[in-house]
Amino acid sequence: ASKTSRNGARAAETGSPRRYTRPGVSEEEIAEIRTCFEMMDTRDGTRAARGHVDPNDLMEAMNSLGIEWDRAQLYQTLAEVDHDNSGTIGLEEFINLTTALVTEKDLDRGGTPSPFDALFKNFDNADDGLIDLAKLRL
């Protein structure tokens, strides 16, 4: 048997996490996105997991990553990804949002740096092409 979460995602009663896939996104990248979501959901362990991120948490996370959204942009984005109209973003919706933020155009820009490159470099202190998850904490 399975249970349906607030955002409509189904998970086995055994407690094993649902497996998400997206074209062009590795299982490791999905796991990293899940970890970021869980950090936002629990405010880095300071509250119980709710299974969703509210608009204020999302705004805080984006601002901490250097993405400056105003309220109109936040609620426009929320309306685009909140498929169950809950007013919050569940894990599946968050995966859709984060994987949509990096488009093919961003990946194939012919060597021209994008704002994402500068943002990534801010968190890649070791200059090794990796970001330590601790740097992304809210």
Short mmCIF file of N, CA, C and O in Angstrom, two decimals:
data_model
loop_
_atom_site.label_atom_id
_atom_site.label_comp_id
_atom_site.label_asym_id
_atom_site.label_seq_id
_atom_site.Cartn_x
_atom_site.Cartn_y
_atom_site.Cartn_z
N ALA A 1 0.84 -1.19 0.00
CA ALA A 1 0.00 0.00 0.00
C ALA A 1 0.88 1.24 0.00
O ALA A 1 2.05 1.18 0.33
N SER A 2 0.29 2.35 -0.34
CA SER A 2 1.05 3.59 -0.37
C SER A 2 0.24 4.72 0.22
O SER A 2 -0.97 4.61 0.38
N LYS A 3 0.92 5.80 0.53
CA LYS A 3 0.27 6.99 1.09
C LYS A 3 0.49 8.14 0.13
O LYS A 3 1.48 8.20 -0.57
N THR A 4 -0.44 9.08 0.14
CA THR A 4 -0.30 10.27 -0.68
C THR A 4 0.07 11.44 0.21
O THR A 4 -0.57 11.69 1.22
N SER A 5 1.13 12.15 -0.15
CA SER A 5 1.56 13.30 0.63
C SER A 5 0.74 14.52 0.26
O SER A 5 -0.07 14.49 -0.66
N ARG A 6 1.00 15.61 0.95
CA ARG A 6 0.28 16.86 0.71
C ARG A 6 0.37 17.29 -0.74
O ARG A 6 -0.56 17.85 -1.29
N ASN A 7 1.52 17.05 -1.42
CA ASN A 7 1.66 17.50 -2.80
C ASN A 7 1.28 16.42 -3.81
O ASN A 7 1.55 16.56 -4.98
N GLY A 8 0.63 15.36 -3.33
CA GLY A 8 0.15 14.34 -4.25
C GLY A 8 1.17 13.27 -4.58
O GLY A 8 0.85 12.33 -5.28
N ALA A 9 2.39 13.38 -4.08
CA ALA A 9 3.41 12.37 -4.36
C ALA A 9 3.08 11.12 -3.56
O ALA A 9 2.61 11.20 -2.44
N ARG A 10 3.32 9.96 -4.14
CA ARG A 10 3.05 8.72 -3.45
C ARG A 10 4.37 8.11 -2.99
O ARG A 10 5.35 8.12 -3.68
N ALA A 11 4.35 7.57 -1.79
CA ALA A 11 5.53 6.91 -1.23
C ALA A 11 5.09 5.61 -0.60
O ALA A 11 3.98 5.50 -0.09
N ALA A 12 5.94 4.62 -0.62
CA ALA A 12 5.62 3.33 -0.03
C ALA A 12 5.53 3.46 1.47
O ALA A 12 6.23 4.25 2.08
N GLU A 13 4.64 2.68 2.08
CA GLU A 13 4.49 2.72 3.54
C GLU A 13 5.74 2.25 4.26
O GLU A 13 5.90 2.48 5.44
N THR A 14 6.62 1.58 3.55
CA THR A 14 7.84 1.09 4.18
C THR A 14 8.73 2.24 4.63
O THR A 14 9.67 2.03 5.36
N GLY A 15 8.43 3.44 4.19
CA GLY A 15 9.21 4.60 4.59
C GLY A 15 10.36 4.90 3.65
O GLY A 15 11.07 5.86 3.83
N SER A 16 10.55 4.08 2.64
CA SER A 16 11.63 4.36 1.70
C SER A 16 11.24 5.55 0.84
O SER A 16 10.09 5.68 0.43
N PRO A 17 12.20 6.45 0.59
CA PRO A 17 11.86 7.65 -0.17
C PRO A 17 11.50 7.32 -1.62
O PRO A 17 12.02 6.37 -2.19
N ARG A 18 10.60 8.10 -2.16
CA ARG A 18 10.20 7.94 -3.54
C ARG A 18 11.38 8.24 -4.44
O ARG A 18 12.17 9.14 -4.17
N ARG A 19 11.50 7.54 -5.51
CA ARG A 19 12.58 7.74 -6.46
C ARG A 19 12.09 8.65 -7.58
O ARG A 19 11.11 8.35 -8.25
N TYR A 20 12.76 9.77 -7.74
CA TYR A 20 12.40 10.74 -8.77
C TYR A 20 13.43 10.69 -9.89
O TYR A 20 14.61 10.50 -9.62
N THR A 21 12.98 10.87 -11.10
CA THR A 21 13.90 10.94 -12.24
C THR A 21 13.49 12.11 -13.11
O THR A 21 12.31 12.48 -13.19
N ARG A 22 14.48 12.71 -13.73
CA ARG A 22 14.26 13.78 -14.70
C ARG A 22 15.26 13.57 -15.84
O ARG A 22 16.41 13.22 -15.58
N PRO A 23 14.85 13.81 -17.08
CA PRO A 23 15.79 13.66 -18.19
C PRO A 23 17.00 14.57 -18.00
O PRO A 23 16.85 15.75 -17.67
N GLY A 24 18.18 14.02 -18.16
CA GLY A 24 19.41 14.81 -18.07
C GLY A 24 19.85 15.13 -16.66
O GLY A 24 20.80 15.89 -16.47
N VAL A 25 19.17 14.59 -15.65
CA VAL A 25 19.52 14.86 -14.25
C VAL A 25 19.87 13.52 -13.60
O VAL A 25 19.07 12.59 -13.63
N SER A 26 21.06 13.44 -13.05
CA SER A 26 21.52 12.18 -12.46
C SER A 26 20.82 11.91 -11.13
O SER A 26 20.27 12.82 -10.50
N GLU A 27 20.87 10.65 -10.69
CA GLU A 27 20.31 10.29 -9.39
C GLU A 27 21.01 11.05 -8.27
O GLU A 27 20.39 11.44 -7.29
N GLU A 28 22.32 11.26 -8.44
CA GLU A 28 23.09 12.00 -7.44
C GLU A 28 22.61 13.45 -7.35
O GLU A 28 22.47 14.00 -6.25
N GLU A 29 22.33 14.07 -8.50
CA GLU A 29 21.82 15.44 -8.50
C GLU A 29 20.44 15.52 -7.86
O GLU A 29 20.17 16.44 -7.09
N ILE A 30 19.59 14.53 -8.13
CA ILE A 30 18.27 14.48 -7.50
C ILE A 30 18.44 14.34 -5.99
O ILE A 30 17.73 15.00 -5.21
N ALA A 31 19.39 13.52 -5.55
CA ALA A 31 19.64 13.35 -4.11
C ALA A 31 20.09 14.67 -3.48
O ALA A 31 19.68 15.00 -2.36
N GLU A 32 20.91 15.44 -4.19
CA GLU A 32 21.36 16.74 -3.69
C GLU A 32 20.19 17.71 -3.59
O GLU A 32 20.08 18.47 -2.62
N ILE A 33 19.32 17.70 -4.59
CA ILE A 33 18.14 18.56 -4.57
C ILE A 33 17.24 18.17 -3.39
O ILE A 33 16.73 19.02 -2.66
N ARG A 34 17.07 16.87 -3.17
CA ARG A 34 16.27 16.37 -2.04
C ARG A 34 16.86 16.87 -0.72
O ARG A 34 16.14 17.33 0.16
N THR A 35 18.19 16.80 -0.60
CA THR A 35 18.86 17.25 0.63
C THR A 35 18.62 18.74 0.85
O THR A 35 18.31 19.16 1.98
N CYS A 36 18.72 19.55 -0.20
CA CYS A 36 18.45 20.99 -0.08
C CYS A 36 17.01 21.22 0.36
O CYS A 36 16.74 22.05 1.24
N PHE A 37 16.09 20.48 -0.25
CA PHE A 37 14.68 20.61 0.11
C PHE A 37 14.46 20.27 1.58
O PHE A 37 13.79 21.01 2.31
N GLU A 38 15.05 19.17 2.03
CA GLU A 38 14.89 18.75 3.42
C GLU A 38 15.48 19.78 4.38
O GLU A 38 14.93 20.02 5.45
N MET A 39 16.59 20.40 3.99
CA MET A 39 17.18 21.44 4.83
C MET A 39 16.24 22.64 4.96
O MET A 39 16.08 23.20 6.04
N MET A 40 15.61 23.02 3.85
CA MET A 40 14.65 24.13 3.90
C MET A 40 13.40 23.74 4.67
O MET A 40 12.88 24.52 5.45
N ASP A 41 12.93 22.52 4.44
CA ASP A 41 11.71 22.05 5.10
C ASP A 41 11.87 22.03 6.62
O ASP A 41 10.97 22.42 7.35
N THR A 42 13.02 21.61 7.10
CA THR A 42 13.24 21.49 8.54
C THR A 42 13.99 22.69 9.12
O THR A 42 14.29 22.70 10.32
N ARG A 43 14.26 23.67 8.27
CA ARG A 43 15.11 24.81 8.68
C ARG A 43 16.38 24.28 9.33
O ARG A 43 16.74 24.63 10.44
N ASP A 44 17.03 23.40 8.55
CA ASP A 44 18.30 22.79 8.95
C ASP A 44 18.20 22.07 10.29
O ASP A 44 19.07 22.16 11.14
N GLY A 45 17.09 21.36 10.47
CA GLY A 45 16.91 20.54 11.66
C GLY A 45 16.32 21.24 12.87
O GLY A 45 16.21 20.65 13.93
N THR A 46 15.93 22.49 12.73
CA THR A 46 15.38 23.22 13.88
C THR A 46 13.87 23.05 14.04
O THR A 46 13.31 23.53 15.02
N ARG A 47 13.22 22.37 13.10
CA ARG A 47 11.79 22.06 13.24
C ARG A 47 11.52 20.72 12.57
O ARG A 47 12.30 20.24 11.76
N ALA A 48 10.39 20.14 12.91
CA ALA A 48 10.01 18.85 12.34
C ALA A 48 9.73 19.00 10.85
O ALA A 48 9.24 20.05 10.39
N ALA A 49 10.04 17.97 10.09
CA ALA A 49 9.76 17.97 8.65
C ALA A 49 8.26 18.07 8.42
O ALA A 49 7.47 17.43 9.09
N ARG A 50 7.90 18.93 7.46
CA ARG A 50 6.49 19.13 7.12
C ARG A 50 6.15 18.54 5.76
O ARG A 50 5.01 18.39 5.41
N GLY A 51 7.19 18.29 4.95
CA GLY A 51 6.96 17.76 3.61
C GLY A 51 6.69 18.82 2.57
O GLY A 51 6.32 18.51 1.44
N HIS A 52 6.88 20.08 2.94
CA HIS A 52 6.68 21.16 1.99
C HIS A 52 7.50 22.39 2.42
O HIS A 52 7.94 22.48 3.55
N VAL A 53 7.68 23.29 1.46
CA VAL A 53 8.39 24.54 1.70
C VAL A 53 7.40 25.66 1.42
O VAL A 53 6.75 25.68 0.38
N ASP A 54 7.27 26.58 2.37
CA ASP A 54 6.34 27.69 2.15
C ASP A 54 7.03 28.83 1.40
O ASP A 54 8.25 28.82 1.24
N PRO A 55 6.27 29.79 0.91
CA PRO A 55 6.87 30.87 0.12
C PRO A 55 7.99 31.62 0.84
O PRO A 55 9.00 31.97 0.22
N ASN A 56 7.85 31.85 2.13
CA ASN A 56 8.91 32.56 2.86
C ASN A 56 10.20 31.77 2.90
O ASN A 56 11.30 32.33 2.74
N ASP A 57 10.11 30.44 3.10
CA ASP A 57 11.30 29.59 3.10
C ASP A 57 11.96 29.61 1.72
O ASP A 57 13.18 29.67 1.61
N LEU A 58 11.14 29.55 0.68
CA LEU A 58 11.68 29.55 -0.68
C LEU A 58 12.38 30.87 -0.98
O LEU A 58 13.48 30.89 -1.54
N MET A 59 11.76 31.98 -0.59
CA MET A 59 12.35 33.30 -0.81
C MET A 59 13.69 33.41 -0.07
O MET A 59 14.68 33.89 -0.63
N GLU A 60 13.72 32.95 1.16
CA GLU A 60 14.95 32.99 1.96
C GLU A 60 16.06 32.18 1.30
O GLU A 60 17.20 32.61 1.22
N ALA A 61 15.70 30.99 0.82
CA ALA A 61 16.69 30.12 0.17
C ALA A 61 17.23 30.75 -1.10
O ALA A 61 18.45 30.75 -1.34
N MET A 62 16.35 31.28 -1.93
CA MET A 62 16.80 31.90 -3.18
C MET A 62 17.68 33.11 -2.90
O MET A 62 18.72 33.29 -3.54
N ASN A 63 17.30 33.92 -1.93
CA ASN A 63 18.11 35.09 -1.58
C ASN A 63 19.48 34.66 -1.06
O ASN A 63 20.49 35.29 -1.37
N SER A 64 19.53 33.57 -0.27
CA SER A 64 20.81 33.10 0.26
C SER A 64 21.72 32.60 -0.85
O SER A 64 22.93 32.59 -0.72
N LEU A 65 21.12 32.20 -1.98
CA LEU A 65 21.90 31.75 -3.14
C LEU A 65 22.25 32.91 -4.07
O LEU A 65 22.86 32.69 -5.11
N GLY A 66 21.85 34.11 -3.71
CA GLY A 66 22.16 35.27 -4.54
C GLY A 66 21.13 35.54 -5.62
O GLY A 66 21.32 36.39 -6.47
N ILE A 67 20.02 34.81 -5.60
CA ILE A 67 18.94 35.03 -6.57
C ILE A 67 17.94 35.97 -5.89
O ILE A 67 17.24 35.59 -4.96
N GLU A 68 17.93 37.21 -6.33
CA GLU A 68 17.07 38.22 -5.71
C GLU A 68 15.72 38.24 -6.39
O GLU A 68 15.57 38.71 -7.51
N TRP A 69 14.73 37.69 -5.72
CA TRP A 69 13.36 37.69 -6.19
C TRP A 69 12.57 38.72 -5.42
O TRP A 69 12.77 38.88 -4.22
N ASP A 70 11.66 39.39 -6.11
CA ASP A 70 10.70 40.21 -5.37
C ASP A 70 9.46 39.34 -5.15
O ASP A 70 9.37 38.22 -5.67
N ARG A 71 8.52 39.82 -4.37
CA ARG A 71 7.32 39.03 -4.05
C ARG A 71 6.55 38.61 -5.30
O ARG A 71 6.04 37.50 -5.38
N ALA A 72 6.47 39.49 -6.29
CA ALA A 72 5.74 39.16 -7.52
C ALA A 72 6.39 37.98 -8.23
O ALA A 72 5.69 37.06 -8.69
N GLN A 73 7.72 37.98 -8.34
CA GLN A 73 8.42 36.87 -8.98
C GLN A 73 8.24 35.58 -8.18
O GLN A 73 8.06 34.51 -8.76
N LEU A 74 8.30 35.69 -6.88
CA LEU A 74 8.13 34.52 -6.02
C LEU A 74 6.76 33.89 -6.24
O LEU A 74 6.66 32.68 -6.48
N TYR A 75 5.72 34.70 -6.19
CA TYR A 75 4.37 34.14 -6.32
C TYR A 75 4.07 33.70 -7.74
O TYR A 75 3.30 32.76 -7.95
N GLN A 76 4.68 34.32 -8.73
CA GLN A 76 4.53 33.86 -10.12
C GLN A 76 5.16 32.49 -10.27
O GLN A 76 4.57 31.57 -10.85
N THR A 77 6.36 32.32 -9.71
CA THR A 77 7.04 31.02 -9.76
C THR A 77 6.24 29.98 -9.00
O THR A 77 6.07 28.85 -9.47
N LEU A 78 5.75 30.34 -7.83
CA LEU A 78 4.95 29.42 -7.04
C LEU A 78 3.72 28.97 -7.82
O LEU A 78 3.40 27.77 -7.86
N ALA A 79 3.06 29.89 -8.49
CA ALA A 79 1.86 29.55 -9.27
C ALA A 79 2.21 28.58 -10.41
O ALA A 79 1.41 27.71 -10.75
N GLU A 80 3.41 28.72 -10.98
CA GLU A 80 3.82 27.86 -12.08
C GLU A 80 4.16 26.44 -11.64
O GLU A 80 3.97 25.50 -12.40
N VAL A 81 4.69 26.28 -10.43
CA VAL A 81 5.14 24.95 -10.00
C VAL A 81 4.23 24.28 -8.97
O VAL A 81 4.34 23.09 -8.75
N ASP A 82 3.32 25.03 -8.37
CA ASP A 82 2.45 24.49 -7.32
C ASP A 82 1.24 23.82 -7.97
O ASP A 82 0.14 24.34 -7.98
N HIS A 83 1.45 22.62 -8.49
CA HIS A 83 0.42 21.94 -9.28
C HIS A 83 -0.78 21.48 -8.46
O HIS A 83 -1.86 21.29 -9.00
N ASP A 84 -0.60 21.33 -7.15
CA ASP A 84 -1.73 20.91 -6.32
C ASP A 84 -2.43 22.10 -5.65
O ASP A 84 -3.35 21.93 -4.87
N ASN A 85 -1.97 23.32 -5.97
CA ASN A 85 -2.56 24.56 -5.44
C ASN A 85 -2.61 24.60 -3.92
O ASN A 85 -3.55 25.14 -3.33
N SER A 86 -1.57 24.08 -3.29
CA SER A 86 -1.52 24.06 -1.83
C SER A 86 -0.98 25.36 -1.24
O SER A 86 -1.11 25.59 -0.05
N GLY A 87 -0.35 26.18 -2.08
CA GLY A 87 0.28 27.40 -1.58
C GLY A 87 1.68 27.16 -1.07
O GLY A 87 2.35 28.08 -0.60
N THR A 88 2.13 25.91 -1.16
CA THR A 88 3.48 25.53 -0.76
C THR A 88 4.08 24.66 -1.86
O THR A 88 3.40 24.29 -2.82
N ILE A 89 5.36 24.34 -1.72
CA ILE A 89 6.03 23.51 -2.71
C ILE A 89 6.48 22.22 -2.03
O ILE A 89 7.22 22.24 -1.05
N GLY A 90 6.00 21.10 -2.57
CA GLY A 90 6.43 19.78 -2.11
C GLY A 90 7.72 19.39 -2.81
O GLY A 90 8.22 20.10 -3.68
N LEU A 91 8.25 18.24 -2.44
CA LEU A 91 9.53 17.80 -2.99
C LEU A 91 9.48 17.67 -4.51
O LEU A 91 10.36 18.17 -5.20
N GLU A 92 8.47 17.02 -5.05
CA GLU A 92 8.41 16.84 -6.50
C GLU A 92 8.33 18.20 -7.21
O GLU A 92 9.00 18.43 -8.22
N GLU A 93 7.56 19.12 -6.66
CA GLU A 93 7.45 20.46 -7.25
C GLU A 93 8.79 21.19 -7.15
O GLU A 93 9.19 21.91 -8.07
N PHE A 94 9.51 20.99 -6.05
CA PHE A 94 10.82 21.62 -5.87
C PHE A 94 11.83 21.06 -6.87
O PHE A 94 12.62 21.81 -7.44
N ILE A 95 11.77 19.75 -7.09
CA ILE A 95 12.65 19.15 -8.10
C ILE A 95 12.33 19.74 -9.47
O ILE A 95 13.24 20.08 -10.23
N ASN A 96 11.05 19.88 -9.80
CA ASN A 96 10.67 20.48 -11.08
C ASN A 96 11.21 21.90 -11.19
O ASN A 96 11.73 22.30 -12.24
N LEU A 97 11.08 22.67 -10.12
CA LEU A 97 11.55 24.06 -10.12
C LEU A 97 13.06 24.13 -10.32
O LEU A 97 13.55 24.85 -11.19
N THR A 98 13.81 23.38 -9.52
CA THR A 98 15.27 23.50 -9.58
C THR A 98 15.84 22.95 -10.87
O THR A 98 16.80 23.51 -11.40
N THR A 99 15.25 21.90 -11.42
CA THR A 99 15.77 21.38 -12.68
C THR A 99 15.38 22.28 -13.84
O THR A 99 16.10 22.35 -14.83
N ALA A 100 14.29 23.02 -13.71
CA ALA A 100 13.89 23.94 -14.77
C ALA A 100 14.73 25.21 -14.76
O ALA A 100 14.85 25.89 -15.79
N LEU A 101 15.34 25.55 -13.63
CA LEU A 101 16.14 26.76 -13.55
C LEU A 101 17.39 26.69 -14.43
O LEU A 101 17.89 27.70 -14.88
N VAL A 102 17.88 25.49 -14.66
CA VAL A 102 19.04 25.31 -15.52
C VAL A 102 18.54 24.72 -16.83
O VAL A 102 18.15 23.58 -16.90
N THR A 103 18.52 25.52 -17.85
CA THR A 103 18.00 25.10 -19.14
C THR A 103 19.14 24.71 -20.07
O THR A 103 20.31 24.96 -19.79
N GLU A 104 18.80 24.15 -21.19
CA GLU A 104 19.82 23.82 -22.19
C GLU A 104 20.59 25.07 -22.62
O GLU A 104 21.77 25.02 -22.86
N LYS A 105 19.91 26.19 -22.69
CA LYS A 105 20.57 27.43 -23.07
C LYS A 105 21.68 27.77 -22.07
O LYS A 105 22.76 28.21 -22.44
N ASP A 106 21.41 27.54 -20.78
CA ASP A 106 22.42 27.80 -19.76
C ASP A 106 23.60 26.85 -19.90
O ASP A 106 24.74 27.21 -19.66
N LEU A 107 23.30 25.60 -20.28
CA LEU A 107 24.35 24.60 -20.38
C LEU A 107 25.17 24.74 -21.66
O LEU A 107 26.33 24.35 -21.70
N ASP A 108 24.58 25.28 -22.73
CA ASP A 108 25.26 25.40 -24.01
C ASP A 108 25.32 26.86 -24.43
O ASP A 108 24.64 27.31 -25.33
N ARG A 109 26.18 27.61 -23.79
CA ARG A 109 26.24 29.05 -24.06
C ARG A 109 27.55 29.44 -24.72
O ARG A 109 27.93 30.60 -24.70
N GLY A 110 28.28 28.48 -25.25
CA GLY A 110 29.48 28.77 -26.01
C GLY A 110 30.58 29.47 -25.23
O GLY A 110 31.29 30.31 -25.77
N GLY A 111 30.74 29.15 -23.96
CA GLY A 111 31.81 29.74 -23.17
C GLY A 111 31.49 31.09 -22.57
O GLY A 111 32.29 31.64 -21.83
N THR A 112 30.34 31.66 -22.88
CA THR A 112 29.97 32.95 -22.31
C THR A 112 29.47 32.73 -20.89
O THR A 112 28.51 31.99 -20.68
N PRO A 113 30.11 33.33 -19.89
CA PRO A 113 29.66 33.14 -18.51
C PRO A 113 28.24 33.69 -18.31
O PRO A 113 27.86 34.70 -18.88
N SER A 114 27.48 32.97 -17.51
CA SER A 114 26.12 33.41 -17.19
C SER A 114 26.07 33.83 -15.73
O SER A 114 27.01 33.58 -14.98
N PRO A 115 24.97 34.42 -15.29
CA PRO A 115 24.83 34.75 -13.88
C PRO A 115 24.95 33.51 -12.99
O PRO A 115 25.41 33.60 -11.86
N PHE A 116 24.56 32.33 -13.51
CA PHE A 116 24.67 31.11 -12.73
C PHE A 116 26.14 30.76 -12.47
O PHE A 116 26.47 30.25 -11.41
N ASP A 117 27.01 31.05 -13.44
CA ASP A 117 28.44 30.80 -13.25
C ASP A 117 28.99 31.63 -12.09
O ASP A 117 29.72 31.12 -11.25
N ALA A 118 28.64 32.90 -12.06
CA ALA A 118 29.12 33.78 -10.99
C ALA A 118 28.55 33.34 -9.65
O ALA A 118 29.26 33.31 -8.64
N LEU A 119 27.27 32.97 -9.64
CA LEU A 119 26.64 32.50 -8.42
C LEU A 119 27.31 31.23 -7.92
O LEU A 119 27.65 31.11 -6.75
N PHE A 120 27.55 30.29 -8.83
CA PHE A 120 28.19 29.04 -8.45
C PHE A 120 29.58 29.30 -7.89
O PHE A 120 29.97 28.74 -6.87
N LYS A 121 30.33 30.18 -8.53
CA LYS A 121 31.69 30.49 -8.09
C LYS A 121 31.70 31.05 -6.67
O LYS A 121 32.64 30.81 -5.91
N ASN A 122 30.67 31.80 -6.29
CA ASN A 122 30.59 32.34 -4.94
C ASN A 122 30.58 31.24 -3.88
O ASN A 122 31.06 31.45 -2.76
N PHE A 123 30.05 30.06 -4.22
CA PHE A 123 29.94 28.97 -3.26
C PHE A 123 31.00 27.90 -3.46
O PHE A 123 31.15 27.01 -2.62
N ASP A 124 31.74 27.95 -4.55
CA ASP A 124 32.78 26.97 -4.86
C ASP A 124 34.13 27.49 -4.36
O ASP A 124 35.01 27.81 -5.13
N ASN A 125 34.26 27.56 -3.03
CA ASN A 125 35.46 28.15 -2.43
C ASN A 125 36.73 27.39 -2.77
O ASN A 125 37.80 27.97 -2.87
N ALA A 126 36.64 26.07 -2.93
CA ALA A 126 37.82 25.26 -3.23
C ALA A 126 38.15 25.28 -4.73
O ALA A 126 39.16 24.73 -5.15
N ASP A 127 37.31 25.92 -5.52
CA ASP A 127 37.48 26.00 -6.97
C ASP A 127 37.66 24.62 -7.60
O ASP A 127 38.49 24.40 -8.46
N ASP A 128 36.84 23.66 -7.11
CA ASP A 128 36.93 22.29 -7.60
C ASP A 128 35.67 21.86 -8.36
O ASP A 128 35.50 20.70 -8.69
N GLY A 129 34.78 22.82 -8.65
CA GLY A 129 33.56 22.51 -9.37
C GLY A 129 32.48 21.90 -8.51
O GLY A 129 31.48 21.41 -9.01
N LEU A 130 32.68 21.96 -7.18
CA LEU A 130 31.71 21.40 -6.24
C LEU A 130 31.33 22.43 -5.20
O LEU A 130 32.12 23.30 -4.86
N ILE A 131 30.12 22.32 -4.68
CA ILE A 131 29.65 23.19 -3.62
C ILE A 131 29.38 22.34 -2.41
O ILE A 131 28.63 21.36 -2.48
N ASP A 132 29.96 22.68 -1.29
CA ASP A 132 29.72 21.99 -0.03
C ASP A 132 28.30 22.33 0.43
O ASP A 132 27.93 23.50 0.50
N LEU A 133 27.49 21.30 0.73
CA LEU A 133 26.11 21.55 1.17
C LEU A 133 26.04 22.44 2.39
O LEU A 133 25.08 23.17 2.58
N ALA A 134 27.06 22.41 3.22
CA ALA A 134 27.07 23.27 4.42
C ALA A 134 27.02 24.74 4.02
O ALA A 134 26.49 25.57 4.76
N LYS A 135 27.55 25.09 2.85
CA LYS A 135 27.53 26.47 2.38
C LYS A 135 26.14 26.93 1.99
O LYS A 135 25.86 28.10 1.90
N LEU A 136 25.25 25.96 1.73
CA LEU A 136 23.89 26.30 1.29
C LEU A 136 22.91 26.39 2.43
O LEU A 136 21.74 26.66 2.22
N ARG A 137 23.34 26.16 3.64
CA ARG A 137 22.43 26.21 4.78
C ARG A 137 21.85 27.60 4.93
O ARG A 137 22.53 28.59 4.73
N LEU A 138 20.60 27.63 5.35
CA LEU A 138 19.89 28.91 5.50
C LEU A 138 20.37 29.66 6.71
O LEU A 138 20.69 29.19 7.71
#
